[in-house]
PDB file of C-alpha atoms in Angstrom:
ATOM      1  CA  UNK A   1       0.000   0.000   0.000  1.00 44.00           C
ATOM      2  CA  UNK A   2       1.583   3.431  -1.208  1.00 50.00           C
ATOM      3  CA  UNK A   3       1.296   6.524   1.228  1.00 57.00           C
ATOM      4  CA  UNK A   4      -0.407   9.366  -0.398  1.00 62.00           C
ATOM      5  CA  UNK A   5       1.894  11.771  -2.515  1.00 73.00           C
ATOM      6  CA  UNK A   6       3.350  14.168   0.447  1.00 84.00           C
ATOM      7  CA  UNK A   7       6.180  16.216  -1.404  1.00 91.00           C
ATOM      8  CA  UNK A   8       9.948  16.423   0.302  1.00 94.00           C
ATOM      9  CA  UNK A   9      10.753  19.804   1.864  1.00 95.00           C
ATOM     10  CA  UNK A  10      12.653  20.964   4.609  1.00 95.00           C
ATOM     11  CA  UNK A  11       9.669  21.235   6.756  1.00 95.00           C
ATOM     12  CA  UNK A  12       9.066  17.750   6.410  1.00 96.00           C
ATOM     13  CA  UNK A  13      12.284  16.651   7.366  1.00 96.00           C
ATOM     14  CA  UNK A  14      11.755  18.919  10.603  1.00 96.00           C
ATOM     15  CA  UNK A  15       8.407  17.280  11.163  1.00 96.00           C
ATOM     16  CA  UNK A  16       9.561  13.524  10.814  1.00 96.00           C
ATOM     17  CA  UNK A  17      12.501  14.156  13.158  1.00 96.00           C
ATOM     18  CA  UNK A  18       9.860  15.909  15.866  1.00 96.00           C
ATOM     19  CA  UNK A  19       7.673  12.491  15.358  1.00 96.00           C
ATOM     20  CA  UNK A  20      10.173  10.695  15.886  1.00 96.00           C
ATOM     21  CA  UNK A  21      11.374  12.385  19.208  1.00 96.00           C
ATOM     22  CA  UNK A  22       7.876  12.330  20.044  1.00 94.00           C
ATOM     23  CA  UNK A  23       7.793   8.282  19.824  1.00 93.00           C
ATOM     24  CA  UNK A  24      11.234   8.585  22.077  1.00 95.00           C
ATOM     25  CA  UNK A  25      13.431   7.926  19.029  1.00 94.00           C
ATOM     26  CA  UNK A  26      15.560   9.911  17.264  1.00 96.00           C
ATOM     27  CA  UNK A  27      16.510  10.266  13.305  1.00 96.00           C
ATOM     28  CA  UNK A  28      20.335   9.212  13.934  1.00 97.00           C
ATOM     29  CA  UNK A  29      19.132   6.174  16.219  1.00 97.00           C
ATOM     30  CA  UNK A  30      16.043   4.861  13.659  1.00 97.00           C
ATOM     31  CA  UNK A  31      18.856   5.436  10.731  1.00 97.00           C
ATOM     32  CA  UNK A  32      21.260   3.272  12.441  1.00 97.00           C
ATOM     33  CA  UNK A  33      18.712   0.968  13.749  1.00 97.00           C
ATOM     34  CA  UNK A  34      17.328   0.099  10.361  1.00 97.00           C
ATOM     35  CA  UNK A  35      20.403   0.013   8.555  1.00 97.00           C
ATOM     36  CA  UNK A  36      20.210   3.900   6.608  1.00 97.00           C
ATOM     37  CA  UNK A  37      22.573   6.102   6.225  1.00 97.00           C
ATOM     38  CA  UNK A  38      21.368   9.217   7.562  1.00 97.00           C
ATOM     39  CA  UNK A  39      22.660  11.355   4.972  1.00 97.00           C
ATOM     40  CA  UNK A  40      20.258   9.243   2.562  1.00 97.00           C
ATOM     41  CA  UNK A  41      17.332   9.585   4.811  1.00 97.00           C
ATOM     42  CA  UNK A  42      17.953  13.545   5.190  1.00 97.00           C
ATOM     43  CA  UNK A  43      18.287  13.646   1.462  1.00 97.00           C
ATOM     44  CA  UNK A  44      15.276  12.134   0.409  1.00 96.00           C
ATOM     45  CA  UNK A  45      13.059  13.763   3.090  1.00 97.00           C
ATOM     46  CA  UNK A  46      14.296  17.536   2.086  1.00 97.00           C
ATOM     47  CA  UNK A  47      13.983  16.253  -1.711  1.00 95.00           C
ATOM     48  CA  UNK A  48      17.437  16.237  -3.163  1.00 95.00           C
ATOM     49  CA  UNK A  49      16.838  12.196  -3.577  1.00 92.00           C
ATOM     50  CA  UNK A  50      13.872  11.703  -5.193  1.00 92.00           C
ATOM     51  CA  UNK A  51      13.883   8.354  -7.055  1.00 93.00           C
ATOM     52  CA  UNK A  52      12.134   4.987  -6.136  1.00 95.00           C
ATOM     53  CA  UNK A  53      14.436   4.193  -3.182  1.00 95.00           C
ATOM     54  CA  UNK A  54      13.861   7.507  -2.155  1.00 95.00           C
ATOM     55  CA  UNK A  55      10.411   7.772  -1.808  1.00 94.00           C
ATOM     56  CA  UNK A  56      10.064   4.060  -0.335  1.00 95.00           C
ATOM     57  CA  UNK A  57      12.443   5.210   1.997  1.00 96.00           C
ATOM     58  CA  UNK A  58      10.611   8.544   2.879  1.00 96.00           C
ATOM     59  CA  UNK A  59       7.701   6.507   3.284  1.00 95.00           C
ATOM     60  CA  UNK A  60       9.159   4.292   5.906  1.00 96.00           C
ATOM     61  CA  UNK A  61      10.362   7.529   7.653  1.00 96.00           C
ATOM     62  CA  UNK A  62       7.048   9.060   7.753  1.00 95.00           C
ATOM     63  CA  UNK A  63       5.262   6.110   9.224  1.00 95.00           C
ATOM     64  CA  UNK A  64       8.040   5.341  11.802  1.00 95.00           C
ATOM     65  CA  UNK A  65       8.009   9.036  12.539  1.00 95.00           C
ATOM     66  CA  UNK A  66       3.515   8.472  13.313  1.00 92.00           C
ATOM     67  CA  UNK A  67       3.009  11.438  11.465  1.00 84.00           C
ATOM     68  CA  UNK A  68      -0.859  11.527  10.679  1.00 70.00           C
ATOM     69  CA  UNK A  69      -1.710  11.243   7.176  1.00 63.00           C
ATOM     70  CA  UNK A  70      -4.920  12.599   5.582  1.00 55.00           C
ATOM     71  CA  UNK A  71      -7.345   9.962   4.570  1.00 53.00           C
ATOM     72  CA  UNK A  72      -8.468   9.634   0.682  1.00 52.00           C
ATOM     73  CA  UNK A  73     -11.921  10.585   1.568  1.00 49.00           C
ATOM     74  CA  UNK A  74     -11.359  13.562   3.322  1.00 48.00           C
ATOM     75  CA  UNK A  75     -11.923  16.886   1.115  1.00 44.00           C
ATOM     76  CA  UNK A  76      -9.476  19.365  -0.337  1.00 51.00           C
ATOM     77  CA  UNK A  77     -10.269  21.716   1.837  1.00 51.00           C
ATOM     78  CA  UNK A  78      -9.202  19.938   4.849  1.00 50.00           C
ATOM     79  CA  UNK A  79     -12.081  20.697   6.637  1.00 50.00           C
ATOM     80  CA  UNK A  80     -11.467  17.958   9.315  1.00 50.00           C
ATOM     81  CA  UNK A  81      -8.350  19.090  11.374  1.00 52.00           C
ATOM     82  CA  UNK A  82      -5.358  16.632  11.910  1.00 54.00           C
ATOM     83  CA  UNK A  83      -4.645  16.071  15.480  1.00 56.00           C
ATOM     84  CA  UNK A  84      -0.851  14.755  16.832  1.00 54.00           C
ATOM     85  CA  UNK A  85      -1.233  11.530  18.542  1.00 57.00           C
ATOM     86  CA  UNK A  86      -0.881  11.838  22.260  1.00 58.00           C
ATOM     87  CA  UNK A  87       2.597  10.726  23.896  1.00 59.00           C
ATOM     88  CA  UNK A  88       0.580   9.399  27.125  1.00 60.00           C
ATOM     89  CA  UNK A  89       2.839  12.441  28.856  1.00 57.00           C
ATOM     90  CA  UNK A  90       0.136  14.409  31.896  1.00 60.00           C
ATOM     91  CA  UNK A  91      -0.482  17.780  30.463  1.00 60.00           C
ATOM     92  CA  UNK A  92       0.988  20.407  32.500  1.00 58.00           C
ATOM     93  CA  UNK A  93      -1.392  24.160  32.681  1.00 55.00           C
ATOM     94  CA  UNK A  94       0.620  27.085  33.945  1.00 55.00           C
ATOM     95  CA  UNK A  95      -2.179  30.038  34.894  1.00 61.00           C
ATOM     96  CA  UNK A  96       0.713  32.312  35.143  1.00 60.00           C
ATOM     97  CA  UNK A  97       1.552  35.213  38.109  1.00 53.00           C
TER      98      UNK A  97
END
């Protein structure tokens, strides 16, 4: 099953390697975990790579990373918002002084 078309940019790069310290990992760890070299994985997320390899590997990164990807059936318009799954952490409220 393919992952939906999500195009390499910087910002995605930044947003799998926040997922990923979300999930406790990080992208030097999951790179040398799965055997990647993290100059390959950087690469293909920012867009430099962009072959075959490249995108299977960007869409490994983007599922490892639990980044929430829009289903098929929702509309352009996006009307249903995305929501960050929840790290289990208590939330903290500061009412200020």
């Amino acid at each position: 099953m393919s992952m939906p078309n999500i195009q390499p940019s910087a910002d995605l790069y930044n947003q799998v390697k926040g997922g990923l310290i979300i999930h406790g990992n990080t992208l030097n760890a999951w790179c040398r975990d799965n055997a990647v070299n993290p100059s390959n994985a950087r690469q293909c997320l920012i867009g430099s790579w962009d072959g075959p390899k490249a995108k299977a590997l960007r869409d490994r990164l983007i599922k490892a990373s639990g980044m929430l990807i829009p289903s098929s059936s929702e509309s352009e318009n996006h009307s249903s918002p995305v929501r960050p799954a929840t790290t289990g952490a208590p939330e903290f409220f500061y009412w200020g002084c």
